[in-house]
Amino acid sequence: MMNAELTPLVEVNQQNIALVFCDYLKSKKIAAQVAQSDKGYVILCDRELHDHAKALFEAFIQNPHHDKYQQAAWHQGKVTELTDSNDNLLTVFKRNFLAHAGMVTLTVFIACWLVYGLSVFGFAMDMFNSLKFYSSLSVESVLSAPHRLFTPALFHFSLLHIAFNTMWWWQLGGAIEKTQGIRHLVLVFFVSAIVSNVSQFYVSGPNFGGLSGVVYAVVGYVWWMGYLMPEKGLNLSKPVIGMLLVWLLLGFVDLLPVNVANTAHLTGLLSGCFLAYLYSIRHKQAQNK
């Protein structure tokens, strides 16, 4: 509950814009919250600091995807309440969870948790044998069961494993789908799943699983899109990028307490970076025609 008296500052039609700026105001010690209206989302701020908040918004709207705004959102680390206080926490969480994720993001998310749930209830070996990579990679094996090229990404070995992977998938996959559409996320998912699975197979054999290769691909894609085409609205803060790259490095030097598919992580990251680079090149070529 905020003690400051709040007054409407501005109304916007994009939920993410309202949430990011609200978090930025909080990082500046200005009380703020977002309320849903009939036409969009109203940002409320401290009445006494209204003029200062207005000046900050005018600067924000010129470049809403600047790193400082995204970092403020990360530092807040909580969901902003969008409606009145009659909504319980679960209702608010579901609304925000679904608002951030599109059809592809949710489909992969649900598929991973469905497979994990069946594994927990006694079907682990059945699920793994149905989804695992080929014992021997050949044209014949691919033609007979093409789904095995990507389905190892849906199988996870522990609660921590699936929680970590699906959290990042929801955050970054959802951002890609919301800003660039279904087609781009589908491409990133299938290309990175196939590339990371094939490369991991050649290094360690068929006994692996998890969405990690795809997760590192969406990390690479968002990272490079933010660098190459920041106007598209995809970016990742440097501390987060640094943390994930350090985790990747620790896996290669064998300092992690769990078995890690290092090759899948690396090739997934590279495939995501490459897809972002390829998109930027094709976009510039189309503009020059």
mmCIF file of N, CA, C and O in Angstrom, residues 103-185:
data_model
loop_
_atom_site.group_PDB
_atom_site.id
_atom_site.type_symbol
_atom_site.label_atom_id
_atom_site.label_comp_id
_atom_site.label_asym_id
_atom_site.label_seq_id
_atom_site.Cartn_x
_atom_site.Cartn_y
_atom_site.Cartn_z
ATOM 1 N N MET A 103 0.792 -17.580 -28.238
ATOM 2 C CA MET A 103 0.372 -18.969 -28.430
ATOM 3 C C MET A 103 1.558 -19.931 -28.464
ATOM 4 O O MET A 103 1.537 -20.989 -27.834
ATOM 5 N N VAL A 104 2.619 -19.584 -29.199
ATOM 6 C CA VAL A 104 3.781 -20.465 -29.310
ATOM 7 C C VAL A 104 4.505 -20.576 -27.976
ATOM 8 O O VAL A 104 4.884 -21.673 -27.544
ATOM 9 N N THR A 105 4.692 -19.446 -27.319
ATOM 10 C CA THR A 105 5.352 -19.452 -26.009
ATOM 11 C C THR A 105 4.615 -20.352 -25.031
ATOM 12 O O THR A 105 5.221 -21.186 -24.342
ATOM 13 N N LEU A 106 3.306 -20.216 -24.960
ATOM 14 C CA LEU A 106 2.513 -21.011 -24.031
ATOM 15 C C LEU A 106 2.479 -22.479 -24.422
ATOM 16 O O LEU A 106 2.493 -23.362 -23.559
ATOM 17 N N THR A 107 2.426 -22.765 -25.725
ATOM 18 C CA THR A 107 2.378 -24.158 -26.186
ATOM 19 C C THR A 107 3.630 -24.918 -25.761
ATOM 20 O O THR A 107 3.551 -26.027 -25.223
ATOM 21 N N VAL A 108 4.794 -24.328 -25.985
ATOM 22 C CA VAL A 108 6.048 -24.971 -25.585
ATOM 23 C C VAL A 108 6.132 -25.065 -24.066
ATOM 24 O O VAL A 108 6.540 -26.093 -23.512
ATOM 25 N N PHE A 109 5.748 -23.993 -23.376
ATOM 26 C CA PHE A 109 5.761 -23.973 -21.915
ATOM 27 C C PHE A 109 4.908 -25.110 -21.348
ATOM 28 O O PHE A 109 5.358 -25.874 -20.485
ATOM 29 N N ILE A 110 3.679 -25.232 -21.836
ATOM 30 C CA ILE A 110 2.757 -26.263 -21.342
ATOM 31 C C ILE A 110 3.255 -27.649 -21.703
ATOM 32 O O ILE A 110 3.167 -28.595 -20.897
ATOM 33 N N ALA A 111 3.792 -27.815 -22.915
ATOM 34 C CA ALA A 111 4.296 -29.117 -23.351
ATOM 35 C C ALA A 111 5.421 -29.602 -22.429
ATOM 36 O O ALA A 111 5.455 -30.775 -22.038
ATOM 37 N N CYS A 112 6.336 -28.710 -22.077
ATOM 38 C CA CYS A 112 7.440 -29.081 -21.184
ATOM 39 C C CYS A 112 6.919 -29.535 -19.819
ATOM 40 O O CYS A 112 7.343 -30.568 -19.283
ATOM 41 N N TRP A 113 5.978 -28.778 -19.267
ATOM 42 C CA TRP A 113 5.462 -29.121 -17.945
ATOM 43 C C TRP A 113 4.565 -30.359 -17.989
ATOM 44 O O TRP A 113 4.513 -31.134 -17.016
ATOM 45 N N LEU A 114 3.871 -30.574 -19.093
ATOM 46 C CA LEU A 114 3.055 -31.785 -19.233
ATOM 47 C C LEU A 114 3.946 -33.018 -19.269
ATOM 48 O O LEU A 114 3.665 -34.023 -18.593
ATOM 49 N N VAL A 115 5.016 -32.958 -20.049
ATOM 50 C CA VAL A 115 5.965 -34.071 -20.112
ATOM 51 C C VAL A 115 6.592 -34.309 -18.743
ATOM 52 O O VAL A 115 6.718 -35.457 -18.288
ATOM 53 N N TYR A 116 6.962 -33.232 -18.062
ATOM 54 C CA TYR A 116 7.572 -33.373 -16.734
ATOM 55 C C TYR A 116 6.573 -33.976 -15.742
ATOM 56 O O TYR A 116 6.928 -34.844 -14.931
ATOM 57 N N GLY A 117 5.330 -33.540 -15.805
ATOM 58 C CA GLY A 117 4.312 -34.073 -14.909
ATOM 59 C C GLY A 117 4.105 -35.570 -15.108
ATOM 60 O O GLY A 117 4.011 -36.331 -14.139
ATOM 61 N N LEU A 118 4.041 -36.006 -16.359
ATOM 62 C CA LEU A 118 3.896 -37.430 -16.645
ATOM 63 C C LEU A 118 5.119 -38.212 -16.161
ATOM 64 O O LEU A 118 4.995 -39.344 -15.679
ATOM 65 N N SER A 119 6.290 -37.591 -16.274
ATOM 66 C CA SER A 119 7.516 -38.252 -15.808
ATOM 67 C C SER A 119 7.497 -38.449 -14.296
ATOM 68 O O SER A 119 7.886 -39.502 -13.785
ATOM 69 N N VAL A 120 7.038 -37.422 -13.577
ATOM 70 C CA VAL A 120 6.975 -37.498 -12.118
ATOM 71 C C VAL A 120 6.011 -38.592 -11.665
ATOM 72 O O VAL A 120 6.246 -39.276 -10.666
ATOM 73 N N PHE A 121 4.929 -38.792 -12.422
ATOM 74 C CA PHE A 121 3.914 -39.766 -12.032
ATOM 75 C C PHE A 121 4.164 -41.162 -12.614
ATOM 76 O O PHE A 121 3.239 -41.927 -12.839
ATOM 77 N N GLY A 122 5.427 -41.460 -12.893
ATOM 78 C CA GLY A 122 5.785 -42.835 -13.213
ATOM 79 C C GLY A 122 6.005 -43.168 -14.671
ATOM 80 O O GLY A 122 6.230 -44.339 -15.006
ATOM 81 N N PHE A 123 5.957 -42.175 -15.545
ATOM 82 C CA PHE A 123 6.118 -42.446 -16.971
ATOM 83 C C PHE A 123 7.418 -41.867 -17.534
ATOM 84 O O PHE A 123 7.511 -41.563 -18.729
ATOM 85 N N ALA A 124 8.409 -41.709 -16.669
ATOM 86 C CA ALA A 124 9.650 -41.052 -17.076
ATOM 87 C C ALA A 124 10.331 -41.776 -18.236
ATOM 88 O O ALA A 124 10.696 -41.160 -19.240
ATOM 89 N N MET A 125 10.513 -43.083 -18.111
ATOM 90 C CA MET A 125 11.215 -43.832 -19.157
ATOM 91 C C MET A 125 10.406 -43.874 -20.449
ATOM 92 O O MET A 125 10.967 -43.773 -21.540
ATOM 93 N N ASP A 126 9.090 -44.001 -20.320
ATOM 94 C CA ASP A 126 8.235 -44.006 -21.510
ATOM 95 C C ASP A 126 8.337 -42.674 -22.251
ATOM 96 O O ASP A 126 8.450 -42.636 -23.489
ATOM 97 N N MET A 127 8.284 -41.577 -21.500
ATOM 98 C CA MET A 127 8.365 -40.258 -22.111
ATOM 99 C C MET A 127 9.742 -40.030 -22.734
ATOM 100 O O MET A 127 9.859 -39.527 -23.856
ATOM 101 N N PHE A 128 10.791 -40.398 -21.993
ATOM 102 C CA PHE A 128 12.148 -40.184 -22.501
ATOM 103 C C PHE A 128 12.383 -40.980 -23.777
ATOM 104 O O PHE A 128 12.929 -40.459 -24.754
ATOM 105 N N ASN A 129 11.964 -42.251 -23.795
ATOM 106 C CA ASN A 129 12.155 -43.091 -24.982
ATOM 107 C C ASN A 129 11.342 -42.599 -26.172
ATOM 108 O O ASN A 129 11.729 -42.807 -27.326
ATOM 109 N N SER A 130 10.225 -41.936 -25.899
ATOM 110 C CA SER A 130 9.389 -41.410 -26.988
ATOM 111 C C SER A 130 9.938 -40.118 -27.572
ATOM 112 O O SER A 130 9.702 -39.806 -28.744
ATOM 113 N N LEU A 131 10.665 -39.354 -26.741
ATOM 114 C CA LEU A 131 11.116 -38.029 -27.153
ATOM 115 C C LEU A 131 12.615 -37.942 -27.422
ATOM 116 O O LEU A 131 13.067 -36.968 -28.037
ATOM 117 N N LYS A 132 13.398 -38.931 -26.971
ATOM 118 C CA LYS A 132 14.853 -38.841 -27.042
ATOM 119 C C LYS A 132 15.357 -38.778 -28.480
ATOM 120 O O LYS A 132 14.667 -39.140 -29.432
ATOM 121 N N PHE A 133 16.589 -38.318 -28.624
ATOM 122 C CA PHE A 133 17.229 -38.217 -29.935
ATOM 123 C C PHE A 133 17.515 -39.617 -30.468
ATOM 124 O O PHE A 133 17.457 -40.604 -29.738
ATOM 125 N N TYR A 134 17.835 -39.679 -31.753
ATOM 126 C CA TYR A 134 18.106 -40.963 -32.394
ATOM 127 C C TYR A 134 19.340 -41.638 -31.784
ATOM 128 O O TYR A 134 20.315 -40.978 -31.456
ATOM 129 N N SER A 135 19.269 -42.970 -31.693
ATOM 130 C CA SER A 135 20.453 -43.719 -31.254
ATOM 131 C C SER A 135 21.547 -43.641 -32.302
ATOM 132 O O SER A 135 22.744 -43.628 -31.983
ATOM 133 N N SER A 136 21.137 -43.586 -33.560
ATOM 134 C CA SER A 136 22.076 -43.440 -34.674
ATOM 135 C C SER A 136 21.468 -42.459 -35.667
ATOM 136 O O SER A 136 20.337 -42.675 -36.143
ATOM 137 N N LEU A 137 22.161 -41.382 -35.958
ATOM 138 C CA LEU A 137 21.632 -40.347 -36.835
ATOM 139 C C LEU A 137 21.879 -40.698 -38.297
ATOM 140 O O LEU A 137 23.024 -40.888 -38.721
ATOM 141 N N SER A 138 20.800 -40.812 -39.057
ATOM 142 C CA SER A 138 20.882 -41.130 -40.477
ATOM 143 C C SER A 138 19.665 -40.554 -41.180
ATOM 144 O O SER A 138 18.689 -40.150 -40.530
ATOM 145 N N VAL A 139 19.711 -40.528 -42.481
ATOM 146 C CA VAL A 139 18.577 -40.033 -43.260
ATOM 147 C C VAL A 139 17.346 -40.886 -42.986
ATOM 148 O O VAL A 139 16.232 -40.373 -42.824
ATOM 149 N N GLU A 140 17.540 -42.193 -42.921
ATOM 150 C CA GLU A 140 16.427 -43.110 -42.683
ATOM 151 C C GLU A 140 15.771 -42.862 -41.325
ATOM 152 O O GLU A 140 14.542 -42.849 -41.209
ATOM 153 N N SER A 141 16.609 -42.652 -40.291
ATOM 154 C CA SER A 141 16.052 -42.430 -38.959
ATOM 155 C C SER A 141 15.294 -41.104 -38.873
ATOM 156 O O SER A 141 14.250 -41.024 -38.236
ATOM 157 N N VAL A 142 15.805 -40.082 -39.553
ATOM 158 C CA VAL A 142 15.131 -38.789 -39.557
ATOM 159 C C VAL A 142 13.794 -38.872 -40.280
ATOM 160 O O VAL A 142 12.780 -38.338 -39.808
ATOM 161 N N LEU A 143 13.777 -39.557 -41.412
ATOM 162 C CA LEU A 143 12.534 -39.679 -42.175
ATOM 163 C C LEU A 143 11.490 -40.519 -41.435
ATOM 164 O O LEU A 143 10.290 -40.278 -41.562
ATOM 165 N N SER A 144 11.945 -41.486 -40.654
ATOM 166 C CA SER A 144 11.008 -42.347 -39.944
ATOM 167 C C SER A 144 10.423 -41.667 -38.709
ATOM 168 O O SER A 144 9.296 -41.966 -38.299
ATOM 169 N N ALA A 145 11.172 -40.753 -38.087
ATOM 170 C CA ALA A 145 10.691 -40.062 -36.883
ATOM 171 C C ALA A 145 11.273 -38.660 -36.821
ATOM 172 O O ALA A 145 12.141 -38.359 -35.990
ATOM 173 N N PRO A 146 10.829 -37.748 -37.696
ATOM 174 C CA PRO A 146 11.411 -36.397 -37.750
ATOM 175 C C PRO A 146 11.259 -35.603 -36.462
ATOM 176 O O PRO A 146 12.050 -34.702 -36.187
ATOM 177 N N HIS A 147 10.267 -35.947 -35.636
ATOM 178 C CA HIS A 147 10.044 -35.184 -34.398
ATOM 179 C C HIS A 147 11.208 -35.306 -33.424
ATOM 180 O O HIS A 147 11.436 -34.414 -32.604
ATOM 181 N N ARG A 148 11.991 -36.389 -33.528
ATOM 182 C CA ARG A 148 13.092 -36.594 -32.586
ATOM 183 C C ARG A 148 14.225 -35.581 -32.778
ATOM 184 O O ARG A 148 15.114 -35.490 -31.931
ATOM 185 N N LEU A 149 14.187 -34.840 -33.859
ATOM 186 C CA LEU A 149 15.189 -33.789 -34.042
ATOM 187 C C LEU A 149 15.038 -32.696 -33.000
ATOM 188 O O LEU A 149 16.022 -32.063 -32.605
ATOM 189 N N PHE A 150 13.797 -32.442 -32.540
ATOM 190 C CA PHE A 150 13.578 -31.324 -31.607
ATOM 191 C C PHE A 150 12.929 -31.723 -30.288
ATOM 192 O O PHE A 150 13.032 -30.988 -29.301
ATOM 193 N N THR A 151 12.266 -32.888 -30.217
ATOM 194 C CA THR A 151 11.538 -33.233 -28.990
ATOM 195 C C THR A 151 12.406 -33.474 -27.757
ATOM 196 O O THR A 151 11.872 -33.368 -26.630
ATOM 197 N N PRO A 152 13.717 -33.778 -27.854
ATOM 198 C CA PRO A 152 14.496 -33.843 -26.612
ATOM 199 C C PRO A 152 14.442 -32.544 -25.806
ATOM 200 O O PRO A 152 14.632 -32.566 -24.584
ATOM 201 N N ALA A 153 14.150 -31.431 -26.468
ATOM 202 C CA ALA A 153 14.063 -30.145 -25.769
ATOM 203 C C ALA A 153 12.896 -30.106 -24.790
ATOM 204 O O ALA A 153 12.886 -29.280 -23.865
ATOM 205 N N LEU A 154 11.926 -30.991 -24.946
ATOM 206 C CA LEU A 154 10.734 -30.966 -24.096
ATOM 207 C C LEU A 154 10.886 -31.792 -22.824
ATOM 208 O O LEU A 154 10.049 -31.687 -21.923
ATOM 209 N N PHE A 155 11.929 -32.608 -22.742
ATOM 210 C CA PHE A 155 12.101 -33.500 -21.597
ATOM 211 C C PHE A 155 13.110 -32.908 -20.616
ATOM 212 O O PHE A 155 14.218 -32.538 -20.991
ATOM 213 N N HIS A 156 12.716 -32.843 -19.327
ATOM 214 C CA HIS A 156 13.596 -32.298 -18.290
ATOM 215 C C HIS A 156 13.782 -33.313 -17.174
ATOM 216 O O HIS A 156 12.887 -34.108 -16.876
ATOM 217 N N PHE A 157 14.940 -33.251 -16.519
ATOM 218 C CA PHE A 157 15.319 -34.272 -15.562
ATOM 219 C C PHE A 157 15.066 -33.892 -14.101
ATOM 220 O O PHE A 157 15.162 -34.740 -13.229
ATOM 221 N N SER A 158 14.766 -32.628 -13.825
ATOM 222 C CA SER A 158 14.533 -32.219 -12.444
ATOM 223 C C SER A 158 13.653 -30.977 -12.414
ATOM 224 O O SER A 158 13.487 -30.282 -13.430
ATOM 225 N N LEU A 159 13.111 -30.687 -11.230
ATOM 226 C CA LEU A 159 12.265 -29.509 -11.067
ATOM 227 C C LEU A 159 13.059 -28.230 -11.300
ATOM 228 O O LEU A 159 12.568 -27.293 -11.946
ATOM 229 N N LEU A 160 14.278 -28.169 -10.782
ATOM 230 C CA LEU A 160 15.113 -26.984 -10.987
ATOM 231 C C LEU A 160 15.420 -26.792 -12.463
ATOM 232 O O LEU A 160 15.398 -25.663 -12.975
ATOM 233 N N HIS A 161 15.678 -27.882 -13.147
ATOM 234 C CA HIS A 161 15.994 -27.854 -14.577
ATOM 235 C C HIS A 161 14.852 -27.228 -15.380
ATOM 236 O O HIS A 161 15.045 -26.288 -16.150
ATOM 237 N N ILE A 162 13.639 -27.727 -15.178
ATOM 238 C CA ILE A 162 12.501 -27.235 -15.965
ATOM 239 C C ILE A 162 12.078 -25.838 -15.520
ATOM 240 O O ILE A 162 11.680 -25.014 -16.352
ATOM 241 N N ALA A 163 12.176 -25.552 -14.222
ATOM 242 C CA ALA A 163 11.781 -24.227 -13.739
ATOM 243 C C ALA A 163 12.681 -23.147 -14.333
ATOM 244 O O ALA A 163 12.210 -22.096 -14.788
ATOM 245 N N PHE A 164 13.986 -23.394 -14.330
ATOM 246 C CA PHE A 164 14.942 -22.436 -14.880
ATOM 247 C C PHE A 164 14.691 -22.221 -16.370
ATOM 248 O O PHE A 164 14.616 -21.079 -16.845
ATOM 249 N N ASN A 165 14.554 -23.321 -17.103
ATOM 250 C CA ASN A 165 14.402 -23.214 -18.557
ATOM 251 C C ASN A 165 13.088 -22.555 -18.967
ATOM 252 O O ASN A 165 13.065 -21.683 -19.846
ATOM 253 N N THR A 166 11.984 -22.973 -18.362
ATOM 254 C CA THR A 166 10.692 -22.417 -18.789
ATOM 255 C C THR A 166 10.509 -20.976 -18.342
ATOM 256 O O THR A 166 9.792 -20.207 -18.989
ATOM 257 N N MET A 167 11.153 -20.579 -17.244
ATOM 258 C CA MET A 167 11.085 -19.183 -16.814
ATOM 259 C C MET A 167 11.722 -18.276 -17.863
ATOM 260 O O MET A 167 11.147 -17.262 -18.267
ATOM 261 N N TRP A 168 12.925 -18.652 -18.317
ATOM 262 C CA TRP A 168 13.599 -17.856 -19.336
ATOM 263 C C TRP A 168 12.876 -17.942 -20.674
ATOM 264 O O TRP A 168 12.824 -16.963 -21.425
ATOM 265 N N TRP A 169 12.341 -19.101 -21.004
ATOM 266 C CA TRP A 169 11.586 -19.242 -22.251
ATOM 267 C C TRP A 169 10.368 -18.324 -22.247
ATOM 268 O O TRP A 169 10.087 -17.641 -23.238
ATOM 269 N N TRP A 170 9.630 -18.307 -21.124
ATOM 270 C CA TRP A 170 8.457 -17.435 -21.033
ATOM 271 C C TRP A 170 8.861 -15.974 -21.159
ATOM 272 O O TRP A 170 8.225 -15.208 -21.888
ATOM 273 N N GLN A 171 9.933 -15.567 -20.467
ATOM 274 C CA GLN A 171 10.351 -14.175 -20.468
ATOM 275 C C GLN A 171 10.826 -13.722 -21.839
ATOM 276 O O GLN A 171 10.358 -12.711 -22.381
ATOM 277 N N LEU A 172 11.755 -14.459 -22.431
ATOM 278 C CA LEU A 172 12.388 -14.019 -23.680
ATOM 279 C C LEU A 172 11.644 -14.513 -24.915
ATOM 280 O O LEU A 172 11.510 -13.778 -25.891
ATOM 281 N N GLY A 173 11.160 -15.750 -24.880
ATOM 282 C CA GLY A 173 10.350 -16.227 -26.002
ATOM 283 C C GLY A 173 9.081 -15.405 -26.142
ATOM 284 O O GLY A 173 8.672 -15.043 -27.246
ATOM 285 N N GLY A 174 8.469 -15.079 -24.986
ATOM 286 C CA GLY A 174 7.270 -14.240 -25.022
ATOM 287 C C GLY A 174 7.550 -12.869 -25.589
ATOM 288 O O GLY A 174 6.743 -12.309 -26.341
ATOM 289 N N ALA A 175 8.713 -12.296 -25.249
ATOM 290 C CA ALA A 175 9.082 -10.976 -25.786
ATOM 291 C C ALA A 175 9.253 -11.023 -27.295
ATOM 292 O O ALA A 175 8.816 -10.112 -28.014
ATOM 293 N N ILE A 176 9.878 -12.090 -27.798
ATOM 294 C CA ILE A 176 10.071 -12.227 -29.251
ATOM 295 C C ILE A 176 8.719 -12.353 -29.945
ATOM 296 O O ILE A 176 8.449 -11.697 -30.953
ATOM 297 N N GLU A 177 7.852 -13.199 -29.395
ATOM 298 C CA GLU A 177 6.555 -13.424 -30.032
ATOM 299 C C GLU A 177 5.694 -12.165 -30.008
ATOM 300 O O GLU A 177 4.993 -11.859 -30.982
ATOM 301 N N LYS A 178 5.743 -11.414 -28.909
ATOM 302 C CA LYS A 178 4.918 -10.216 -28.791
ATOM 303 C C LYS A 178 5.409 -9.087 -29.695
ATOM 304 O O LYS A 178 4.609 -8.301 -30.204
ATOM 305 N N THR A 179 6.726 -8.997 -29.898
ATOM 306 C CA THR A 179 7.259 -7.876 -30.682
ATOM 307 C C THR A 179 7.418 -8.212 -32.161
ATOM 308 O O THR A 179 7.283 -7.332 -33.009
ATOM 309 N N GLN A 180 7.678 -9.492 -32.482
ATOM 310 C CA GLN A 180 7.956 -9.850 -33.876
ATOM 311 C C GLN A 180 7.001 -10.878 -34.462
ATOM 312 O O GLN A 180 7.042 -11.135 -35.657
ATOM 313 N N GLY A 181 6.178 -11.467 -33.646
ATOM 314 C CA GLY A 181 5.166 -12.374 -34.143
ATOM 315 C C GLY A 181 5.517 -13.853 -34.025
ATOM 316 O O GLY A 181 6.640 -14.234 -33.691
ATOM 317 N N ILE A 182 4.527 -14.679 -34.301
ATOM 318 C CA ILE A 182 4.643 -16.126 -34.158
ATOM 319 C C ILE A 182 5.740 -16.698 -35.043
ATOM 320 O O ILE A 182 6.527 -17.545 -34.616
ATOM 321 N N ARG A 183 5.797 -16.247 -36.290
ATOM 322 C CA ARG A 183 6.713 -16.844 -37.268
ATOM 323 C C ARG A 183 8.160 -16.786 -36.806
ATOM 324 O O ARG A 183 8.910 -17.752 -36.956
ATOM 325 N N HIS A 184 8.565 -15.679 -36.229
ATOM 326 C CA HIS A 184 9.955 -15.531 -35.793
ATOM 327 C C HIS A 184 10.279 -16.462 -34.630
ATOM 328 O O HIS A 184 11.352 -17.076 -34.599
ATOM 329 N N LEU A 185 9.348 -16.579 -33.684
ATOM 330 C CA LEU A 185 9.620 -17.452 -32.542
ATOM 331 C C LEU A 185 9.625 -18.912 -32.962
ATOM 332 O O LEU A 185 10.445 -19.706 -32.473
#
